[in-house]
mmCIF file of C-alpha atoms in Angstrom:
data_model
loop_
_atom_site.group_PDB
_atom_site.id
_atom_site.type_symbol
_atom_site.label_atom_id
_atom_site.label_comp_id
_atom_site.label_asym_id
_atom_site.label_seq_id
_atom_site.Cartn_x
_atom_site.Cartn_y
_atom_site.Cartn_z
ATOM 1 C CA MET A 258 69.351 124.416 93.353
ATOM 2 C CA ARG A 259 72.660 125.127 91.428
ATOM 3 C CA ARG A 260 72.878 127.346 88.284
ATOM 4 C CA PHE A 261 75.473 126.976 85.851
ATOM 5 C CA ALA A 262 76.334 129.271 82.540
ATOM 6 C CA THR A 263 77.652 126.185 80.750
ATOM 7 C CA PRO A 264 76.970 125.144 77.126
ATOM 8 C CA ALA A 265 73.787 122.792 75.926
ATOM 9 C CA ARG A 266 74.201 119.157 76.385
ATOM 10 C CA THR A 267 73.512 117.101 73.618
ATOM 11 C CA ARG A 268 71.903 113.836 74.336
ATOM 12 C CA PRO A 269 72.225 111.203 71.478
ATOM 13 C CA GLY A 270 68.853 109.534 70.605
ATOM 14 C CA ARG A 271 67.871 106.208 71.762
ATOM 15 C CA ARG A 272 66.903 103.465 69.505
ATOM 16 C CA ARG A 273 64.371 101.062 70.740
ATOM 17 C CA ARG A 274 65.362 97.329 70.334
ATOM 18 C CA ALA A 275 63.358 94.679 69.564
ATOM 19 C CA ALA A 276 63.052 91.782 72.077
ATOM 20 C CA PHE A 277 65.069 88.785 70.768
ATOM 21 C CA ARG A 278 62.823 85.416 70.401
ATOM 22 C CA PRO A 279 65.140 82.384 69.693
ATOM 23 C CA PRO A 280 63.758 80.113 67.243
ATOM 24 C CA ALA A 281 61.557 77.043 68.512
ATOM 25 C CA PRO A 282 64.240 74.404 68.638
ATOM 26 C CA LEU A 283 66.189 76.757 71.025
ATOM 27 C CA LEU A 284 63.080 77.077 73.209
ATOM 28 C CA VAL A 285 62.803 73.358 73.308
ATOM 29 C CA LEU A 286 66.342 72.994 74.147
ATOM 30 C CA ALA A 287 66.330 75.277 76.949
ATOM 31 C CA ALA A 288 63.099 74.282 78.644
ATOM 32 C CA ALA A 289 64.806 70.569 78.516
ATOM 33 C CA ALA A 290 67.947 71.910 80.206
ATOM 34 C CA ALA A 291 66.017 73.719 82.882
ATOM 35 C CA LEU A 292 63.801 70.552 83.468
ATOM 36 C CA ALA A 293 67.328 68.573 83.609
ATOM 37 C CA GLY A 294 68.682 71.151 86.111
ATOM 38 C CA SER A 295 65.553 70.955 88.235
ATOM 39 C CA THR A 296 65.738 67.267 88.825
ATOM 40 C CA GLY A 297 69.546 67.073 89.638
ATOM 41 C CA CYS A 298 71.181 67.395 92.740
ATOM 42 C CA ALA A 299 73.261 70.530 93.427
ATOM 43 C CA ARG A 300 76.255 69.994 95.506
ATOM 44 C CA ALA A 301 76.226 72.004 98.745
ATOM 45 C CA ASP A 302 78.883 74.806 99.111
ATOM 46 C CA THR A 303 81.000 73.880 102.284
ATOM 47 C CA GLU A 304 84.167 75.454 101.346
ATOM 48 C CA PRO A 305 84.949 78.172 103.820
ATOM 49 C CA PRO A 306 86.074 81.575 102.467
ATOM 50 C CA PRO A 307 89.972 82.575 102.889
ATOM 51 C CA THR A 308 90.841 83.666 106.296
ATOM 52 C CA PRO A 309 91.267 87.636 106.560
ATOM 53 C CA ALA A 310 95.015 88.826 106.485
ATOM 54 C CA GLY A 311 96.790 91.499 107.632
ATOM 55 C CA LEU A 312 94.735 92.410 110.827
ATOM 56 C CA THR A 313 96.364 95.625 112.854
ATOM 57 C CA ALA A 314 94.690 97.100 116.054
ATOM 58 C CA GLN A 315 95.776 100.843 117.105
ATOM 59 C CA ALA A 316 94.382 102.769 120.092
ATOM 60 C CA GLY A 317 92.313 105.529 119.048
ATOM 61 C CA SER A 318 92.026 106.901 122.511
ATOM 62 C CA ALA A 319 91.841 105.973 126.032
ATOM 63 C CA GLY A 320 88.410 104.434 125.127
ATOM 64 C CA SER A 321 88.506 103.213 121.706
ATOM 65 C CA ALA A 322 90.493 101.285 119.210
ATOM 66 C CA HIS A 323 90.983 101.005 115.467
ATOM 67 C CA VAL A 324 91.084 97.794 113.902
ATOM 68 C CA MET A 325 91.807 97.417 110.402
ATOM 69 C CA TRP A 326 92.668 94.154 107.804
ATOM 70 C CA ASP A 327 93.247 93.842 104.262
ATOM 71 C CA PRO A 328 90.160 93.656 101.856
ATOM 72 C CA PRO A 329 89.268 90.192 100.352
ATOM 73 C CA ALA A 330 89.574 89.602 96.558
ATOM 74 C CA ASP A 331 86.352 89.509 94.367
ATOM 75 C CA ALA A 332 86.984 85.918 93.639
ATOM 76 C CA ASP A 333 86.881 84.964 97.364
ATOM 77 C CA GLY A 334 83.220 85.160 97.833
ATOM 78 C CA VAL A 335 83.197 86.857 100.855
ATOM 79 C CA THR A 336 79.788 88.763 102.030
ATOM 80 C CA VAL A 337 80.511 89.795 105.619
ATOM 81 C CA HIS A 338 83.546 90.329 108.179
ATOM 82 C CA LEU A 339 82.694 89.561 111.798
ATOM 83 C CA VAL A 340 85.328 90.929 114.297
ATOM 84 C CA PHE A 341 85.675 89.598 117.627
ATOM 85 C CA GLN A 342 87.240 90.981 120.798
ATOM 86 C CA GLY A 343 88.509 88.276 122.914
ATOM 87 C CA GLY A 344 86.177 85.936 121.368
ATOM 88 C CA ARG A 345 83.311 88.159 121.713
ATOM 89 C CA LEU A 346 81.385 89.234 118.365
ATOM 90 C CA VAL A 347 81.389 92.927 118.259
ATOM 91 C CA ARG A 348 80.265 93.641 114.788
ATOM 92 C CA GLU A 349 79.211 92.373 111.703
ATOM 93 C CA LEU A 350 80.245 94.206 108.507
ATOM 94 C CA PRO A 351 79.555 94.044 104.941
ATOM 95 C CA ALA A 352 82.316 92.579 102.829
ATOM 96 C CA ASP A 353 83.461 95.812 101.555
ATOM 97 C CA LYS A 354 84.148 97.330 104.622
ATOM 98 C CA HIS A 355 87.756 96.596 106.437
ATOM 99 C CA MET A 356 87.738 98.874 109.238
ATOM 100 C CA LEU A 357 86.333 99.280 112.543
ATOM 101 C CA ASP A 358 86.295 101.747 115.546
ATOM 102 C CA VAL A 359 85.736 99.705 118.655
ATOM 103 C CA PRO A 360 84.304 102.406 121.510
ATOM 104 C CA GLY A 361 83.377 101.607 125.069
ATOM 105 C CA LEU A 362 87.067 100.442 126.099
ATOM 106 C CA ALA A 363 88.569 101.023 129.791
ATOM 107 C CA PRO A 364 91.775 103.031 129.480
ATOM 108 C CA ARG A 365 95.258 101.181 130.070
ATOM 109 C CA THR A 366 93.759 97.765 129.148
ATOM 110 C CA ARG A 367 95.230 95.370 126.768
ATOM 111 C CA TYR A 368 92.655 94.131 124.216
ATOM 112 C CA GLU A 369 93.127 91.343 121.552
ATOM 113 C CA PHE A 370 91.065 91.118 118.180
ATOM 114 C CA THR A 371 90.252 88.733 115.620
ATOM 115 C CA VAL A 372 88.388 88.757 112.305
ATOM 116 C CA ARG A 373 86.533 86.194 110.237
ATOM 117 C CA ALA A 374 84.848 86.151 106.840
ATOM 118 C CA ARG A 375 81.840 84.749 105.969
ATOM 119 C CA ASP A 376 80.204 83.732 102.307
ATOM 120 C CA ALA A 377 76.660 83.632 101.003
ATOM 121 C CA ALA A 378 76.422 80.104 101.890
ATOM 122 C CA GLY A 379 77.141 81.027 105.461
ATOM 123 C CA ASN A 380 80.739 79.114 105.887
ATOM 124 C CA LEU A 381 82.997 80.874 108.303
ATOM 125 C CA SER A 382 86.688 81.283 107.724
ATOM 126 C CA ALA A 383 89.248 80.254 110.310
ATOM 127 C CA PRO A 384 89.946 83.221 112.898
ATOM 128 C CA SER A 385 92.500 85.753 111.637
ATOM 129 C CA SER A 386 95.715 85.963 113.457
ATOM 130 C CA PRO A 387 95.020 87.941 116.776
ATOM 131 C CA ALA A 388 95.945 91.768 116.933
ATOM 132 C CA ALA A 389 96.575 93.235 120.163
ATOM 133 C CA VAL A 390 96.449 97.057 121.508
ATOM 134 C CA THR A 391 96.838 98.628 124.981
ATOM 135 C CA THR A 392 94.699 101.401 125.476
ATOM 136 C CA PRO A 393 96.441 104.624 126.842
ATOM 137 C CA ALA A 394 95.755 106.607 130.108
ATOM 138 C CA ASP A 395 92.628 108.765 130.157
ATOM 139 C CA LEU A 396 93.155 112.325 129.743
ATOM 140 C CA PRO A 397 89.437 113.780 130.284
ATOM 141 C CA LEU A 398 90.746 117.498 130.779
ATOM 142 C CA ASP A 399 92.930 117.476 127.313
ATOM 143 C CA HIS A 400 91.128 119.989 124.949
ATOM 144 C CA ARG A 401 93.926 120.809 123.050
ATOM 145 C CA PRO A 402 94.305 118.927 119.428
ATOM 146 C CA PRO A 403 98.091 118.266 118.313
ATOM 147 C CA THR A 404 99.044 120.082 115.198
ATOM 148 C CA ALA A 405 98.724 119.275 112.092
ATOM 149 C CA PRO A 406 101.222 117.502 109.868
ATOM 150 C CA ALA A 407 103.250 120.083 108.255
ATOM 151 C CA SER A 408 103.988 118.373 105.087
ATOM 152 C CA ALA A 409 102.631 115.313 103.413
ATOM 153 C CA ALA A 410 103.916 113.394 100.018
ATOM 154 C CA GLY A 411 102.962 110.231 98.256
ATOM 155 C CA SER A 412 103.767 108.216 95.343
ATOM 156 C CA PRO A 413 102.239 105.228 93.426
ATOM 157 C CA ALA A 414 103.248 101.462 94.308
ATOM 158 C CA GLY A 415 101.630 99.991 91.300
ATOM 159 C CA PRO A 416 97.881 100.068 89.956
ATOM 160 C CA ARG A 417 95.966 99.705 93.091
ATOM 161 C CA THR A 418 98.648 100.815 96.035
ATOM 162 C CA VAL A 419 100.266 104.314 96.880
ATOM 163 C CA ARG A 420 102.741 104.808 99.547
ATOM 164 C CA LEU A 421 102.057 108.032 101.822
ATOM 165 C CA SER A 422 104.446 109.647 104.098
ATOM 166 C CA TRP A 423 104.256 112.899 106.632
ATOM 167 C CA SER A 424 106.242 114.912 109.187
ATOM 168 C CA ALA A 425 105.337 114.049 112.729
ATOM 169 C CA ALA A 426 102.907 116.042 114.787
ATOM 170 C CA THR A 427 103.401 117.297 118.001
ATOM 171 C CA ASP A 428 100.944 117.363 121.232
ATOM 172 C CA ASP A 429 101.156 118.169 125.016
ATOM 173 C CA SER A 430 100.023 114.708 126.244
ATOM 174 C CA GLY A 431 101.305 112.839 122.928
ATOM 175 C CA VAL A 432 100.085 111.612 119.576
ATOM 176 C CA THR A 433 98.478 108.198 119.689
ATOM 177 C CA ALA A 434 97.447 107.829 116.175
ATOM 178 C CA TYR A 435 97.587 109.343 112.495
ATOM 179 C CA ASP A 436 94.460 109.111 110.583
ATOM 180 C CA VAL A 437 94.405 109.011 106.348
ATOM 181 C CA TYR A 438 91.331 110.932 105.327
ATOM 182 C CA ARG A 439 89.652 110.825 101.413
ATOM 183 C CA ASP A 440 86.950 113.225 100.574
ATOM 184 C CA GLY A 441 86.748 113.917 104.172
ATOM 185 C CA VAL A 442 86.097 110.508 105.135
ATOM 186 C CA ARG A 443 88.766 108.724 107.178
ATOM 187 C CA ILE A 444 89.808 105.732 105.405
ATOM 188 C CA HIS A 445 93.039 104.645 107.345
ATOM 189 C CA SER A 446 94.762 104.664 110.697
ATOM 190 C CA VAL A 447 98.075 103.933 112.140
ATOM 191 C CA ALA A 448 99.870 104.326 115.649
ATOM 192 C CA GLY A 449 101.016 107.729 116.382
ATOM 193 C CA THR A 450 104.888 106.435 116.113
ATOM 194 C CA GLU A 451 104.285 105.870 112.235
ATOM 195 C CA THR A 452 104.964 108.588 109.636
ATOM 196 C CA GLY A 453 104.034 106.539 106.647
ATOM 197 C CA THR A 454 101.780 103.639 105.355
ATOM 198 C CA ARG A 455 100.751 101.874 102.269
ATOM 199 C CA LEU A 456 96.939 102.140 101.046
ATOM 200 C CA THR A 457 95.790 99.463 98.991
ATOM 201 C CA GLY A 458 92.178 98.650 97.303
ATOM 202 C CA LEU A 459 92.624 101.496 95.082
ATOM 203 C CA ARG A 460 91.602 101.709 91.541
ATOM 204 C CA PRO A 461 94.356 101.669 88.508
ATOM 205 C CA ASP A 462 95.075 105.001 86.364
ATOM 206 C CA THR A 463 93.143 107.048 89.252
ATOM 207 C CA VAL A 464 94.066 110.459 90.893
ATOM 208 C CA TYR A 465 93.337 110.532 94.575
ATOM 209 C CA THR A 466 93.580 113.345 97.084
ATOM 210 C CA PHE A 467 94.616 112.636 100.705
ATOM 211 C CA THR A 468 94.929 114.207 103.715
ATOM 212 C CA VAL A 469 96.527 113.301 107.219
ATOM 213 C CA ARG A 470 95.571 114.307 110.635
ATOM 214 C CA ALA A 471 97.101 113.407 114.201
ATOM 215 C CA ARG A 472 94.928 112.182 116.894
ATOM 216 C CA ASP A 473 95.736 112.210 121.026
ATOM 217 C CA GLY A 474 94.628 110.097 123.677
ATOM 218 C CA ALA A 475 91.479 112.324 124.411
ATOM 219 C CA ASP A 476 90.265 111.940 120.570
ATOM 220 C CA ASN A 477 91.310 115.286 119.950
ATOM 221 C CA SER A 478 92.014 115.739 116.003
ATOM 222 C CA SER A 479 94.668 118.366 114.463
ATOM 223 C CA PRO A 480 93.756 120.017 111.324
ATOM 224 C CA ASP A 481 94.543 118.464 108.180
ATOM 225 C CA SER A 482 97.982 118.223 106.833
ATOM 226 C CA PRO A 483 98.687 119.752 103.028
ATOM 227 C CA PRO A 484 96.361 117.643 100.733
ATOM 228 C CA VAL A 485 98.645 115.067 98.445
ATOM 229 C CA ASP A 486 97.674 114.184 94.946
ATOM 230 C CA VAL A 487 98.680 110.645 93.914
ATOM 231 C CA THR A 488 97.910 108.759 90.713
ATOM 232 C CA THR A 489 97.843 105.089 90.566
ATOM 233 C CA GLU A 490 99.555 103.081 87.802
ATOM 234 C CA PRO A 491 97.647 102.198 84.722
ATOM 235 C CA ALA A 492 96.365 98.516 84.942
ATOM 236 C CA ASP A 493 98.790 97.260 82.382
ATOM 237 C CA GLY A 494 101.815 99.222 83.530
ATOM 238 C CA PRO A 495 103.196 102.783 83.325
ATOM 239 C CA GLY A 496 101.668 104.869 80.336
ATOM 240 C CA PRO A 497 99.722 108.002 79.748
ATOM 241 C CA GLY A 498 96.694 108.732 82.345
ATOM 242 C CA THR A 499 93.568 109.678 81.231
ATOM 243 C CA ALA A 500 92.837 112.248 83.983
ATOM 244 C CA PRO A 501 92.882 115.708 83.578
ATOM 245 C CA ALA A 502 95.949 117.195 85.380
ATOM 246 C CA ASP A 503 96.963 120.262 87.366
ATOM 247 C CA PHE A 504 93.191 120.866 88.111
ATOM 248 C CA THR A 505 92.517 124.122 90.228
ATOM 249 C CA ALA A 506 89.025 125.724 91.201
ATOM 250 C CA THR A 507 89.001 129.224 92.488
ATOM 251 C CA ALA A 508 86.006 131.148 93.664
ATOM 252 C CA GLY A 509 85.100 134.635 92.783
ATOM 253 C CA PRO A 510 82.003 136.900 93.191
ATOM 254 C CA GLY A 511 79.510 134.860 91.835
ATOM 255 C CA THR A 512 81.669 132.617 89.689
ATOM 256 C CA VAL A 513 84.221 129.749 89.879
ATOM 257 C CA THR A 514 86.895 129.451 87.703
ATOM 258 C CA LEU A 515 87.935 126.240 86.586
ATOM 259 C CA SER A 516 91.470 125.350 85.111
ATOM 260 C CA TRP A 517 93.422 121.877 83.924
ATOM 261 C CA LEU A 518 95.634 120.352 81.642
ATOM 262 C CA PRO A 519 93.963 117.695 79.304
ATOM 263 C CA PRO A 520 94.598 114.224 79.347
ATOM 264 C CA ASP A 521 96.953 112.894 76.615
ATOM 265 C CA THR A 522 94.830 110.804 74.556
ATOM 266 C CA GLY A 523 96.311 111.084 71.329
ATOM 267 C CA HIS A 524 93.264 113.456 70.462
ATOM 268 C CA GLU A 525 91.610 116.683 71.226
ATOM 269 C CA THR A 526 89.706 116.427 74.250
ATOM 270 C CA ARG A 527 86.494 118.721 73.972
ATOM 271 C CA THR A 528 83.809 117.375 76.421
ATOM 272 C CA TYR A 529 84.331 117.040 80.048
ATOM 273 C CA GLU A 530 82.014 115.818 82.899
ATOM 274 C CA LEU A 531 81.864 118.189 86.168
ATOM 275 C CA HIS A 532 81.217 116.309 89.303
ATOM 276 C CA VAL A 533 80.068 118.669 92.520
ATOM 277 C CA ASP A 534 79.993 117.156 95.947
ATOM 278 C CA GLY A 535 80.429 113.540 94.138
ATOM 279 C CA ARG A 536 77.460 113.883 91.889
ATOM 280 C CA PRO A 537 77.530 114.645 88.074
ATOM 281 C CA THR A 538 76.189 118.187 87.708
ATOM 282 C CA THR A 539 77.219 119.475 84.345
ATOM 283 C CA VAL A 540 78.722 118.648 81.020
ATOM 284 C CA ILE A 541 81.117 120.892 79.747
ATOM 285 C CA GLN A 542 81.778 120.930 75.963
ATOM 286 C CA PHE A 543 84.166 123.049 73.902
ATOM 287 C CA GLY A 544 83.297 124.028 70.365
ATOM 288 C CA GLU A 545 85.411 123.328 67.179
ATOM 289 C CA GLY A 546 87.209 127.007 67.230
ATOM 290 C CA ALA A 547 88.271 126.523 70.958
ATOM 291 C CA ALA A 548 91.620 126.064 71.818
ATOM 292 C CA VAL A 549 91.938 122.917 73.827
ATOM 293 C CA GLY A 550 95.693 121.888 73.198
ATOM 294 C CA GLY A 551 97.324 123.272 76.439
ATOM 295 C CA ARG A 552 96.014 124.567 79.766
ATOM 296 C CA THR A 553 91.950 124.508 79.739
ATOM 297 C CA GLU A 554 89.779 127.107 81.433
ATOM 298 C CA HIS A 555 86.107 127.338 82.043
ATOM 299 C CA ARG A 556 84.080 129.684 84.076
ATOM 300 C CA LEU A 557 80.684 128.666 86.220
ATOM 301 C CA THR A 558 78.285 131.371 87.246
ATOM 302 C CA VAL A 559 76.640 130.311 90.388
ATOM 303 C CA ALA A 560 73.503 131.251 92.130
ATOM 304 C CA GLU A 561 74.279 129.577 95.573
ATOM 305 C CA PRO A 562 74.743 131.708 98.592
ATOM 306 C CA PRO A 563 78.334 132.984 100.056
ATOM 307 C CA GLY A 564 79.832 130.483 102.295
ATOM 308 C CA THR A 565 78.729 127.284 100.191
ATOM 309 C CA VAL A 566 81.395 124.506 100.159
ATOM 310 C CA TRP A 567 81.705 122.572 97.123
ATOM 311 C CA GLN A 568 84.028 119.570 96.237
ATOM 312 C CA LEU A 569 84.934 119.622 92.371
ATOM 313 C CA LYS A 570 86.261 117.142 90.269
ATOM 314 C CA LEU A 571 86.632 116.531 86.418
ATOM 315 C CA ARG A 572 86.866 113.651 83.943
ATOM 316 C CA ALA A 573 87.200 113.736 80.236
ATOM 317 C CA ARG A 574 85.215 112.212 77.450
ATOM 318 C CA LEU A 575 87.943 109.734 75.877
ATOM 319 C CA PRO A 576 88.248 108.931 72.137
ATOM 320 C CA ASP A 577 86.345 105.599 72.258
ATOM 321 C CA GLY A 578 83.434 107.540 74.276
ATOM 322 C CA GLY A 579 83.832 106.406 77.571
ATOM 323 C CA TRP A 580 84.904 108.572 80.371
ATOM 324 C CA GLY A 581 88.454 108.993 81.858
ATOM 325 C CA SER A 582 89.443 108.682 85.171
ATOM 326 C CA PHE A 583 88.618 111.808 87.735
ATOM 327 C CA SER A 584 91.156 114.602 88.476
ATOM 328 C CA ALA A 585 92.311 115.435 91.760
ATOM 329 C CA GLU A 586 88.974 116.851 93.725
ATOM 330 C CA ARG A 587 89.223 120.772 94.915
ATOM 331 C CA ARG A 588 87.501 122.292 97.586
ATOM 332 C CA VAL A 589 86.171 125.902 97.222
ATOM 333 C CA VAL A 590 83.941 128.342 99.347
ATOM 334 C CA LEU A 591 81.595 130.706 97.557
ATOM 335 C CA VAL A 592 82.061 134.170 97.897
ATOM 336 C CA ARG A 593 79.902 137.229 96.797
#
């Protein structure tokens, strides 16, 4: 159980809304429309969804491959992706998943993959263009991981896309892949010959924190590269963001000190929501007498045991009453 020394949270009262009852004529019309709809013949959906695009395949190790493709648009109506290896169905994935690790492969063997999309009516798209990969030789006695990429950088490439680059890692048997992580979860992979990539399907005006790991043919992963914070552009083009900037979190004896720069909303920002390990934990509110124009600081008193790891991020209450975008996420280890 977490305990925080934070200002009290004010919860606005809720009004009970009376149920809306349409006048009698509207009820009659609604019933007539429903009856007409029930007796009519609906046209069956027989149009297949678009074919998945951008399929790539990289060797993850001597016995695995990483397959990835572009996410579908919401308007495509895709509900399932089907991954095939040489015409054999490997896995069915929900529409929001567009990458898969395929284990159980043989070393020094060529494999070919395709992907098809399926909609709610059961219509199947045509197979994607095939992507081929050859697994490397097996190195069962290799237990030494590659070095971590020494540096990494990123920049926005639109509201939903960012570019990442990193320095090459080294390994005694050779780097076979680079894996991109966000919040400790692998979200993207490229071949070991690449030192950059584009990430798509992101949210506008949002701060993302990425790290990169190198991987060798025995599936040994390096430590993380230095973290990279990238803010995607607002949906309507460049402009001020709504995320707190330069967010830091520092653990001290029984405390965690948070520090950040308020977003430029045109008004003083006095209310923030703190998330710990991906969940909303407390609301931080500054009174009228507090200075909130420049760098802002808040100290939490904690009771968890030393060694507990927290992932922290912050967002601001905007002048319109909604929440802005999240800050970059910071990892802290609690101390005595």
